[in-house]
CSV table of C-alpha atoms and ligand atoms in Angstrom, one decimal:
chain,number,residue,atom,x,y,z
A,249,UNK,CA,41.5,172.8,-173.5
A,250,UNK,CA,43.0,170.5,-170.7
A,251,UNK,CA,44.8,167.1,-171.2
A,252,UNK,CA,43.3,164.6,-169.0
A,253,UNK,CA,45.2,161.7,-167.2
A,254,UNK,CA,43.6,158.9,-165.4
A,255,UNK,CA,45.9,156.5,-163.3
A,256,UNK,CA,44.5,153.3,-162.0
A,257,UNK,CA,41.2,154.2,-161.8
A,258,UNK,CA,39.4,151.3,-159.5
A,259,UNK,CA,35.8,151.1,-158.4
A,260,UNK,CA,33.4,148.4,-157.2
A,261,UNK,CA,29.9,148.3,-156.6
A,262,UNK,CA,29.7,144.9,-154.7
A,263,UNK,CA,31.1,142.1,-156.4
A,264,UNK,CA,31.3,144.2,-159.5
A,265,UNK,CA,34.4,146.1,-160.6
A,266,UNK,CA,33.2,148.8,-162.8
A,267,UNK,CA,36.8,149.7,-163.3
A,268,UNK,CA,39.2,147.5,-162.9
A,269,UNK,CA,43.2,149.6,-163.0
A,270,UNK,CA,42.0,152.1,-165.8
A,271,UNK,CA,45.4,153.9,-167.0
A,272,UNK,CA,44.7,156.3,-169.7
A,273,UNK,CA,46.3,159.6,-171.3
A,274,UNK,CA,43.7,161.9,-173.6
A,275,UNK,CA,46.0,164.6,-174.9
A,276,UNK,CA,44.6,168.3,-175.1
A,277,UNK,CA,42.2,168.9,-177.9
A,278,UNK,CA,42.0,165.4,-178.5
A,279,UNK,CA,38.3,163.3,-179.2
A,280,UNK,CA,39.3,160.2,-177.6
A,281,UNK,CA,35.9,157.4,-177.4
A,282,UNK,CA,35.5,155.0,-174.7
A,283,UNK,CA,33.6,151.9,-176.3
A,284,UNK,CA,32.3,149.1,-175.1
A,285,UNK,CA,29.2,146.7,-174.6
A,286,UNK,CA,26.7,147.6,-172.2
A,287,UNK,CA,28.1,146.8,-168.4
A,288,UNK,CA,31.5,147.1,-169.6
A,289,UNK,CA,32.9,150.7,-167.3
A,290,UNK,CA,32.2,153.6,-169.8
A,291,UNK,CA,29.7,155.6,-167.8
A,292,UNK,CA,31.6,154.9,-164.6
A,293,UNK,CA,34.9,155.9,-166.1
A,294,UNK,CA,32.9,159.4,-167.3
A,295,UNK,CA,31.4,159.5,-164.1
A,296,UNK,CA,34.8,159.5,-162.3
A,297,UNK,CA,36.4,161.7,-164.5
A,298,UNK,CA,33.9,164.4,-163.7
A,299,UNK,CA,33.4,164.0,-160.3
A,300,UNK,CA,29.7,162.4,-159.9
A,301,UNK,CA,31.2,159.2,-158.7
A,302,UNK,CA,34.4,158.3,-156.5
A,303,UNK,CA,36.7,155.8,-157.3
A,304,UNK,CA,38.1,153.4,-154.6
A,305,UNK,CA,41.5,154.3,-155.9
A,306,UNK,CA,43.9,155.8,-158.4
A,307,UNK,CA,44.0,159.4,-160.0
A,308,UNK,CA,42.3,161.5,-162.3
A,309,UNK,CA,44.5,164.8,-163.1
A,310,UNK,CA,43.0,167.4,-165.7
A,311,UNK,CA,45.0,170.2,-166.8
A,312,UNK,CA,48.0,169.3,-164.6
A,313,UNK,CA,45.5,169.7,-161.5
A,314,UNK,CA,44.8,166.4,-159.5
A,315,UNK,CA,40.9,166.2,-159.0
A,316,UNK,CA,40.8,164.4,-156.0
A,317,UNK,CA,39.3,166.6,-153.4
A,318,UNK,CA,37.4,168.6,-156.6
A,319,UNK,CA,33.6,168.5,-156.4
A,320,UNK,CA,31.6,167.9,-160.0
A,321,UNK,CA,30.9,171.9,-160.1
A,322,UNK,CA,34.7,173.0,-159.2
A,323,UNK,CA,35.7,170.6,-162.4
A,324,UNK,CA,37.0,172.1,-165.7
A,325,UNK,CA,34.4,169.2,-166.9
A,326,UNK,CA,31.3,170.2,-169.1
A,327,UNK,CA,28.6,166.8,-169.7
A,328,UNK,CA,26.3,166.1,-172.1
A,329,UNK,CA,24.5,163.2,-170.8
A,330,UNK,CA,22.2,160.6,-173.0
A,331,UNK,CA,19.1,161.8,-172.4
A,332,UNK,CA,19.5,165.5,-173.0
A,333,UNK,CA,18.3,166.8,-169.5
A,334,UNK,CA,16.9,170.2,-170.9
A,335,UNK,CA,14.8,172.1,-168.2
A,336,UNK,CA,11.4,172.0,-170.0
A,337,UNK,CA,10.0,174.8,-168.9
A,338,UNK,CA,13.1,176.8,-170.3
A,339,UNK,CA,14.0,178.4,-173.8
A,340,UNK,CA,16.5,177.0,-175.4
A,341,UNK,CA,18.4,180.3,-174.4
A,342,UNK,CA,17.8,180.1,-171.0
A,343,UNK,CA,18.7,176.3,-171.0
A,344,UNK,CA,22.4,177.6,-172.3
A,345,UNK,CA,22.7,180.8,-170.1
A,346,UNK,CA,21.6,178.9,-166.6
A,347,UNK,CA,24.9,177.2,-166.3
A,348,UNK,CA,26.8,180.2,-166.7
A,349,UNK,CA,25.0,182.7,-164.7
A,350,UNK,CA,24.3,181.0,-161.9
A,351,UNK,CA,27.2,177.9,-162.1
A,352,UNK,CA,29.9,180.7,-163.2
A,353,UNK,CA,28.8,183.5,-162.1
A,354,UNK,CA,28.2,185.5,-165.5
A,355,UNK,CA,26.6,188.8,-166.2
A,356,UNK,CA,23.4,187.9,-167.8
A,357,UNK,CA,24.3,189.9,-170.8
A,358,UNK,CA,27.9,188.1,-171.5
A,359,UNK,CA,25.9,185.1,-170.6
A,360,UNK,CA,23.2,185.9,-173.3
A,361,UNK,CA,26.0,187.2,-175.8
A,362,UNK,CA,27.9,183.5,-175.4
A,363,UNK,CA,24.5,181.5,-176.1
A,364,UNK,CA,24.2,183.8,-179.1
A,365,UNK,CA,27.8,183.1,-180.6
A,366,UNK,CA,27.8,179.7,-179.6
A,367,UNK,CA,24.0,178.8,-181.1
A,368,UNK,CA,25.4,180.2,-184.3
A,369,UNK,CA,28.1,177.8,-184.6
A,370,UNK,CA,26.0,175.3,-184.4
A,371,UNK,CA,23.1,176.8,-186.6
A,372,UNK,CA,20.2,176.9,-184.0
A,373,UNK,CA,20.0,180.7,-183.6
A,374,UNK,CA,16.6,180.3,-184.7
A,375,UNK,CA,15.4,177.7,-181.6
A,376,UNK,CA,16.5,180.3,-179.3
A,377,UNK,CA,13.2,181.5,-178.1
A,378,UNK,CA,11.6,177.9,-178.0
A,379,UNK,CA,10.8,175.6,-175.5
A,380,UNK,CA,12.3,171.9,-175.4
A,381,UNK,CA,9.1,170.5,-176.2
A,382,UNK,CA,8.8,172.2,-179.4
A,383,UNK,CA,11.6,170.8,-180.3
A,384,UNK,CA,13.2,167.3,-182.5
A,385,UNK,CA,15.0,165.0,-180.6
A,386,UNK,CA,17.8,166.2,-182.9
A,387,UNK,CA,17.4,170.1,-182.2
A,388,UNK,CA,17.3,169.6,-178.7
A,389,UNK,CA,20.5,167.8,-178.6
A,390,UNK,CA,21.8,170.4,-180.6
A,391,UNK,CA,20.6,172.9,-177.7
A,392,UNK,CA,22.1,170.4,-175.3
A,393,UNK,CA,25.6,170.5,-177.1
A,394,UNK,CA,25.6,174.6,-177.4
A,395,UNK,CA,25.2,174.4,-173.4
A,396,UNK,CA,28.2,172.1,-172.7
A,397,UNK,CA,30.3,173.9,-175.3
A,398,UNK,CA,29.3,177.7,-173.9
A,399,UNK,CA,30.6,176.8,-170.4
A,400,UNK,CA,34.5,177.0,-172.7
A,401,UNK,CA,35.5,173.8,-170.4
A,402,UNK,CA,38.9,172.4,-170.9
A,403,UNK,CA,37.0,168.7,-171.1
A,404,UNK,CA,33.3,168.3,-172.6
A,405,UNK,CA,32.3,164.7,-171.5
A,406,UNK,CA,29.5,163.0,-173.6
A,407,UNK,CA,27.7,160.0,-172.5
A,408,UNK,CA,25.9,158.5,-175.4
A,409,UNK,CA,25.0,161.7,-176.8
A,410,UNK,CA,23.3,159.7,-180.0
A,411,UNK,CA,21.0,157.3,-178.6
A,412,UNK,CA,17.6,157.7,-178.5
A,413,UNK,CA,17.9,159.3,-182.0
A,414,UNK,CA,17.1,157.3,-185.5
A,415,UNK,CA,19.6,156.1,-187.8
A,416,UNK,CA,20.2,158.6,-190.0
A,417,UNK,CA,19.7,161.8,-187.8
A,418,UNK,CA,22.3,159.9,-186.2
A,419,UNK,CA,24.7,159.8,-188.8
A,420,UNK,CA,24.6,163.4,-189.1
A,421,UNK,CA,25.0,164.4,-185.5
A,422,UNK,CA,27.5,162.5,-184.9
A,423,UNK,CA,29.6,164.1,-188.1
A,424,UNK,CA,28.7,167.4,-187.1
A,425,UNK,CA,29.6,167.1,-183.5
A,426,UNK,CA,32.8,165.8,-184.2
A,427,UNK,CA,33.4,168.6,-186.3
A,428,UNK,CA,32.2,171.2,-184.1
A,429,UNK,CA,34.2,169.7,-181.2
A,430,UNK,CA,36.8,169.5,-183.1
A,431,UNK,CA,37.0,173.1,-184.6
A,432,UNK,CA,36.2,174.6,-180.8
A,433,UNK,CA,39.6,172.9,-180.4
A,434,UNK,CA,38.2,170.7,-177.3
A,435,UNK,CA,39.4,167.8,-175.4
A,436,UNK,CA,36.5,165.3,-175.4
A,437,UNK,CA,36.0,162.5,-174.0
A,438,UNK,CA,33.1,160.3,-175.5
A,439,UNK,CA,31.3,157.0,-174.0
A,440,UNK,CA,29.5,154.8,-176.4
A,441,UNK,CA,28.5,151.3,-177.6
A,442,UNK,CA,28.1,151.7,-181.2
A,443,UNK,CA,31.7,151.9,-183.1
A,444,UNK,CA,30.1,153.7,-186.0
A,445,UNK,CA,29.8,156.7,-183.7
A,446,UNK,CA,33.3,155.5,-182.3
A,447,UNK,CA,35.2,155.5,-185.7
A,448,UNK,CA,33.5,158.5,-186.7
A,449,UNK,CA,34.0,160.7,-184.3
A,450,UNK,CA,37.5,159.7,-182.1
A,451,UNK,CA,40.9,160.4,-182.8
A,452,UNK,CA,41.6,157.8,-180.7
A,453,UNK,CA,39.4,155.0,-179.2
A,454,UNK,CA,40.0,153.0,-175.8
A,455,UNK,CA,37.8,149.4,-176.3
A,456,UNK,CA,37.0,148.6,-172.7
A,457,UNK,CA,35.8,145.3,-171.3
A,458,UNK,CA,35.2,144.5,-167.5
A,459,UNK,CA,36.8,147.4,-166.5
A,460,UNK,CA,39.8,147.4,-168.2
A,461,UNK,CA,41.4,148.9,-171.5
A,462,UNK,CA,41.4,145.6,-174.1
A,463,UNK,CA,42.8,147.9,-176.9
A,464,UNK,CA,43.6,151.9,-177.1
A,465,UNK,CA,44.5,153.5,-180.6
A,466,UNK,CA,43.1,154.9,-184.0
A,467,UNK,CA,40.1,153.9,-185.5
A,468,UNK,CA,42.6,152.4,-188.4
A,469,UNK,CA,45.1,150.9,-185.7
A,470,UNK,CA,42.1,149.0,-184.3
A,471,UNK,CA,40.4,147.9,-187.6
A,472,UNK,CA,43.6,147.1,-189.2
A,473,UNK,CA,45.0,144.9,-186.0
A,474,UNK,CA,42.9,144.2,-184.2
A,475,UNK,CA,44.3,143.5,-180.4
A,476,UNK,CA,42.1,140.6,-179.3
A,477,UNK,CA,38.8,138.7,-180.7
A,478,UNK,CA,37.3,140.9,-178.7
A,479,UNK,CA,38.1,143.9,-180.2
A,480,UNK,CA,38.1,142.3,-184.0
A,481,UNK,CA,34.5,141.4,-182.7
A,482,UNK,CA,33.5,144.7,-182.2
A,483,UNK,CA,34.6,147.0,-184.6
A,484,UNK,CA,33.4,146.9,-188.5
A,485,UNK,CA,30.7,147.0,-190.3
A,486,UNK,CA,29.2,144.2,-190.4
A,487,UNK,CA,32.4,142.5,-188.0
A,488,UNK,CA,35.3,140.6,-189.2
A,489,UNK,CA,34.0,137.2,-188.9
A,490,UNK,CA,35.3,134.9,-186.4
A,491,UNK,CA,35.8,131.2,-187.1
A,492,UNK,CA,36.4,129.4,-183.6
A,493,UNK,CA,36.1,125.8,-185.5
A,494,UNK,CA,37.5,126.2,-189.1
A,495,UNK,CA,37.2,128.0,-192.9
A,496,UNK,CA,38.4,125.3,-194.6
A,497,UNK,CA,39.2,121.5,-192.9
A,498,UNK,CA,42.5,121.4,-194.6
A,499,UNK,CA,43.6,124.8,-194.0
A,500,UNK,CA,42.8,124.9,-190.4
A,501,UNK,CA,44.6,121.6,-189.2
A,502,UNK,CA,47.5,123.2,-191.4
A,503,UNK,CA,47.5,126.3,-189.5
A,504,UNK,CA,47.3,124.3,-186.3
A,505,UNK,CA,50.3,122.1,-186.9
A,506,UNK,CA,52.3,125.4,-187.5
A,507,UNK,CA,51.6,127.4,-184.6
A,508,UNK,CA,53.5,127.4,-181.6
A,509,UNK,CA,53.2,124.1,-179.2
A,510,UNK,CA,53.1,126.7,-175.8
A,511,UNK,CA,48.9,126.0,-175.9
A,512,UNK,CA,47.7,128.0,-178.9
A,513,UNK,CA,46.4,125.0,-180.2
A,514,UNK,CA,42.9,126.6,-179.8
A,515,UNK,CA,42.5,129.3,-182.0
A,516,UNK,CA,40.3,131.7,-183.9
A,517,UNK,CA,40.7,132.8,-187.2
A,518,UNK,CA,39.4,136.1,-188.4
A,519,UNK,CA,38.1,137.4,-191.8
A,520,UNK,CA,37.1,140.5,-192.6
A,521,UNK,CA,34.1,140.4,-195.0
A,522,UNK,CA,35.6,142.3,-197.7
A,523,UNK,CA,38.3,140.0,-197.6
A,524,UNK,CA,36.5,137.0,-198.6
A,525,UNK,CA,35.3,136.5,-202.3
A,526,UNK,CA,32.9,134.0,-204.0
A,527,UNK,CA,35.7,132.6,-205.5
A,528,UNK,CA,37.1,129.4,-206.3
A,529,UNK,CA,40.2,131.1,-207.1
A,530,UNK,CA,41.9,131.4,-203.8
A,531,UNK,CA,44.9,129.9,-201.7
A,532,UNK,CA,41.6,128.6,-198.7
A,533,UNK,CA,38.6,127.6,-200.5
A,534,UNK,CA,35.2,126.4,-199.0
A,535,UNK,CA,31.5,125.6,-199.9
A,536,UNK,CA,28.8,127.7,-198.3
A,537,UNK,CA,24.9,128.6,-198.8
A,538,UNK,CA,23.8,131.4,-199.6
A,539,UNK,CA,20.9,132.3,-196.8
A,540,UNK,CA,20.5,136.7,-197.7
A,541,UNK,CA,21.7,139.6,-199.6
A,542,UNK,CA,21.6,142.4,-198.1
A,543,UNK,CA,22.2,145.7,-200.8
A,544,UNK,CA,24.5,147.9,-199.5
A,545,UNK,CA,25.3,151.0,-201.7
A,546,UNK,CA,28.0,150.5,-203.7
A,547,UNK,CA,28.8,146.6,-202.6
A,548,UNK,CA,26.2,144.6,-201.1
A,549,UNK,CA,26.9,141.5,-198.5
A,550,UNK,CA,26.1,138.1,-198.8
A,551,UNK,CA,25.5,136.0,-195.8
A,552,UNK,CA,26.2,132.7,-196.3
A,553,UNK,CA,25.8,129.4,-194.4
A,554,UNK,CA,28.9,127.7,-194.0
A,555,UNK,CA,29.6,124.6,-191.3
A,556,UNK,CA,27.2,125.5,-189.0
A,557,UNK,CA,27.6,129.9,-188.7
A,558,UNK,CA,26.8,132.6,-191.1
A,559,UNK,CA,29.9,134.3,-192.7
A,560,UNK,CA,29.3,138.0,-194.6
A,561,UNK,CA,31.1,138.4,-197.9
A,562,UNK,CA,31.0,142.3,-199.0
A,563,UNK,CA,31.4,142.1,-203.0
A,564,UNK,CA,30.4,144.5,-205.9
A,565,UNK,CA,26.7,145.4,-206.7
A,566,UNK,CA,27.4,143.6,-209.3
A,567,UNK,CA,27.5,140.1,-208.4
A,568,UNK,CA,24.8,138.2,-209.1
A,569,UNK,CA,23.7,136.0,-206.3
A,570,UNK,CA,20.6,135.0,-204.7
A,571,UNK,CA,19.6,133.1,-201.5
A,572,UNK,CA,19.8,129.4,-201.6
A,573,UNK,CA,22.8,128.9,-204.1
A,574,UNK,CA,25.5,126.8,-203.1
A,575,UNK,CA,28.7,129.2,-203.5
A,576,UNK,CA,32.5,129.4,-203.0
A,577,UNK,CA,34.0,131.0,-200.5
A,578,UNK,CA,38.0,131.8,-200.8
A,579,UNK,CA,40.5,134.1,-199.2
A,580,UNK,CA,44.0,134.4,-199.0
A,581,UNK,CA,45.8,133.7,-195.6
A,582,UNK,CA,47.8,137.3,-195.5
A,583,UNK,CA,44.2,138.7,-195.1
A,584,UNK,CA,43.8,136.0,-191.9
A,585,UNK,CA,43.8,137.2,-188.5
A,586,UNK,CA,44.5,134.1,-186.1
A,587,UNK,CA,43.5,134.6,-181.7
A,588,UNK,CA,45.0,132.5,-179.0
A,589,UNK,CA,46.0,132.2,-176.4
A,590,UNK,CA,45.3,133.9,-172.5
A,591,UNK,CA,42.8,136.7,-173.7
A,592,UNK,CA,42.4,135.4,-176.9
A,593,UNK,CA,44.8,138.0,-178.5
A,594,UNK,CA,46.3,138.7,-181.6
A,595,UNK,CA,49.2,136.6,-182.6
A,596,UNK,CA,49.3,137.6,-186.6
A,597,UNK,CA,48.4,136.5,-189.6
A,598,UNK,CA,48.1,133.0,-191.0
A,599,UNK,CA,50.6,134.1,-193.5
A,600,UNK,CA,53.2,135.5,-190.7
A,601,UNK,CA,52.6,132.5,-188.3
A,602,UNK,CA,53.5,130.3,-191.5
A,603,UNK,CA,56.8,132.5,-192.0
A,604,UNK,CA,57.7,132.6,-188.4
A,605,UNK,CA,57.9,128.5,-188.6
A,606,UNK,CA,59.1,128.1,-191.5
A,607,UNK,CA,62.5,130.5,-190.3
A,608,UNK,CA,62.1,129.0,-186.8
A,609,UNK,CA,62.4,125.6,-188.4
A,610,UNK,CA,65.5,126.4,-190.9
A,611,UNK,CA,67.5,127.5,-187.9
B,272,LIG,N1,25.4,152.8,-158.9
B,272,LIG,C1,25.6,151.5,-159.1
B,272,LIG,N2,25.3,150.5,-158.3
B,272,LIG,C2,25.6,149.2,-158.5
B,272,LIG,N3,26.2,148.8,-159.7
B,272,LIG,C3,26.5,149.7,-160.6
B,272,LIG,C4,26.2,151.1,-160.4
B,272,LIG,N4,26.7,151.7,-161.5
B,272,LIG,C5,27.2,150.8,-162.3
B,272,LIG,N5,27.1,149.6,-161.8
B,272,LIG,C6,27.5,148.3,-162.4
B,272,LIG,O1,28.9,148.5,-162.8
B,272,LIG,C7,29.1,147.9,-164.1
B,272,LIG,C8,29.5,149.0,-165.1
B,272,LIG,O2,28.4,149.9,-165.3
B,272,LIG,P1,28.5,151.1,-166.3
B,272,LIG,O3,27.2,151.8,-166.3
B,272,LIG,O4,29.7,151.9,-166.1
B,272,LIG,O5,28.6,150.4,-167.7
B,272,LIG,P2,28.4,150.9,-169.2
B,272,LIG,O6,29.5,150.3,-170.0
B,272,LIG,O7,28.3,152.4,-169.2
B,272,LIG,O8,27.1,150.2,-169.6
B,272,LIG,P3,25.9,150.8,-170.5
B,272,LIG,O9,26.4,150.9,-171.9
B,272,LIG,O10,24.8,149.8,-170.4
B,272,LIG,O11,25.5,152.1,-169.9
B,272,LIG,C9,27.8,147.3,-164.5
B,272,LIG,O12,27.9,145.9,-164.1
B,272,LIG,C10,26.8,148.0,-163.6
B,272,LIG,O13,25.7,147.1,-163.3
């Protein structure tokens, strides 16, 4: 396993910067996710890391080695790409061995003995002798995993490895690759859109917009504080809700006439939907209809239709609501995220912006 170190990483294509000054440390044995929206960078920043694409400038160093003059196949880099790429006319077995007897220059046998070992770990010892076609989309990602990981690289690189496959087979691959990449002890480096593959597989994920890092850290770091709207936006299940106008009239203009003069006047506020309650009994209380309920497990989410957007509420099984029901809506302003600002960024919560004034104004 390598560490990897990318230093203002820059590439255009045209008028569009792909990357735009992409700093970034992934420390050895570390599952570090790039995610994003489509467009954003992520399979250009793969790309440049393993050597399929140049960048107009800056550095990618892998194991202490700058890659600069390295082509793709001289690269401690192994790729799983999003459509798995299997040679159909191959076995499963000859799909892994190909890359290490002819890209490494393996004795067959070792070759054949590493496909072995490696299809074991990952419990496809039996899809050995089968072709790609006879296979799920799920087993044959599986055979495309065993061939990344049997090349041993310091750095497996996965673009989207999920997509393409349904919900739930989903949810299990992306458990079990984490765990599988994480027991082979590897540095990985994963691009994708969806943060439920993001939180559950990273220790660490970089949120990139335009080209640039918005936010790097854990998936708790980044659901807890959230650096921008951006990234409160994105991550969460469903998303923290975003009020650009207001919750509640009152409570708004209040917050407004607290914050800062230096131009933060336009703000968002952010609620997380298990932070709100269809309750009266609240410090920010507002009226809203209910439009769906959606069961989920344990809690189930309301939507509701409140000044002009729809707001989710996760609450207990329990509660009994149905559509078209005028409800309350309350939440306390510690569990308020407000925006503003250049970048729309984090400047606290309501409560902490209250505090700050209140000590600003007693000195
Ligand atoms: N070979 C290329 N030629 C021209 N433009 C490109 C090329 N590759 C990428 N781009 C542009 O660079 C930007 C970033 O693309 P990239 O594929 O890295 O984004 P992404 O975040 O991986 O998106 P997606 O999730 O849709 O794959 C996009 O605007 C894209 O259109």
């Amino acid at each position: 396993m390598s560490a990897v170190t990318l230093r203002g990483l820059t590439k255009s294509f045209g008028q569009v910067r792909a990357l735009d000054g992409v700093d970034l440390d992934v420390a050895a044995g570390e599952s570090l996710v790039v995610l994003g929206p489509s467009g954003s960078g992520k399979s250009t920043l793969l790309r440049v890391v393993a050597g399929l694409e140049r960048a107009d400038a800056g550095s990618v160093v892998i194991g202490g080695v700058d890659q600069r003059d390295r082509a793709t196949h001289e690269r401690d880099v192994a790729i799983v790409f999003q459509h798995f790429a299997l040679y159909p006319h191959l076995s499963a077995e000859r799909n892994i061995t190909l890359g290490l007897t002819h890209g490494l220059r393996m004795p067959k046998s070792e070759a054949r003995d590493r496909a072995r070992d490696v299809a074991e770990r990952l419990q496809i010892t039996e899809l050995l002798d089968r072709l790609p076609r006879a296979m799920s989309g799920g087993q044959r990602q599986r055979v495309a995993l065993a061939r990344a990981l049997a090349r041993r690289a310091g750095v497996v690189l996965l673009d989207e490895p999920l997509s393409g496959l349904d919900a739930q087979l989903r949810a299990e691959l992306r458990v079990e690759i984490a765990a599988i990449l994480r027991n082979a002890g590897a540095t990985a480096v994963h691009v994708t859109h969806d943060q439920l593959d993001a939180m559950a597989m990273a220790d660490r994920i970089a949120v990139v917009r335009a080209g640039r890092i918005e936010q790097l850290g854990t998936p708790d770091d980044l659901y807890e504080r959230p650096a921008s709207e951006f990234v409160a936006g994105f991550i969460g299940s469903p998303p923290m809700n975003l009020f650009r106008s207001e919750f509640d009239g009152t409570a708004h203009r209040t917050l407004l006439a607290v914050l800062p003069p230096s131009g933060h006047h336009d703000v968002t506020l952010g609620v997380r939907p298990e932070h709100l309650s269809l309750t009266r009994d609240a410090p920010w209380t507002a009226n809203g209809v209910v439009v769906l309920v959606e069961p989920a497990g344990p809690s189930k989410i309301v939507h509701v239709s409140l000044a002009g957007h729809t707001v989710t509420v996760r609450c207990a099984a329990d509660v009994g609501v149905r559509a078209g029901e005028t409800v309350p809506l309350g939440c306390s302003p510690g569990r308020v995220a407000v925006f503003g600002g250049p970048g729309r960024r984090y400047l606290g919560t309501a409560d902490e912006l209250f505090a700050s004034r209140s000590a600003a104004s007693a000195t």
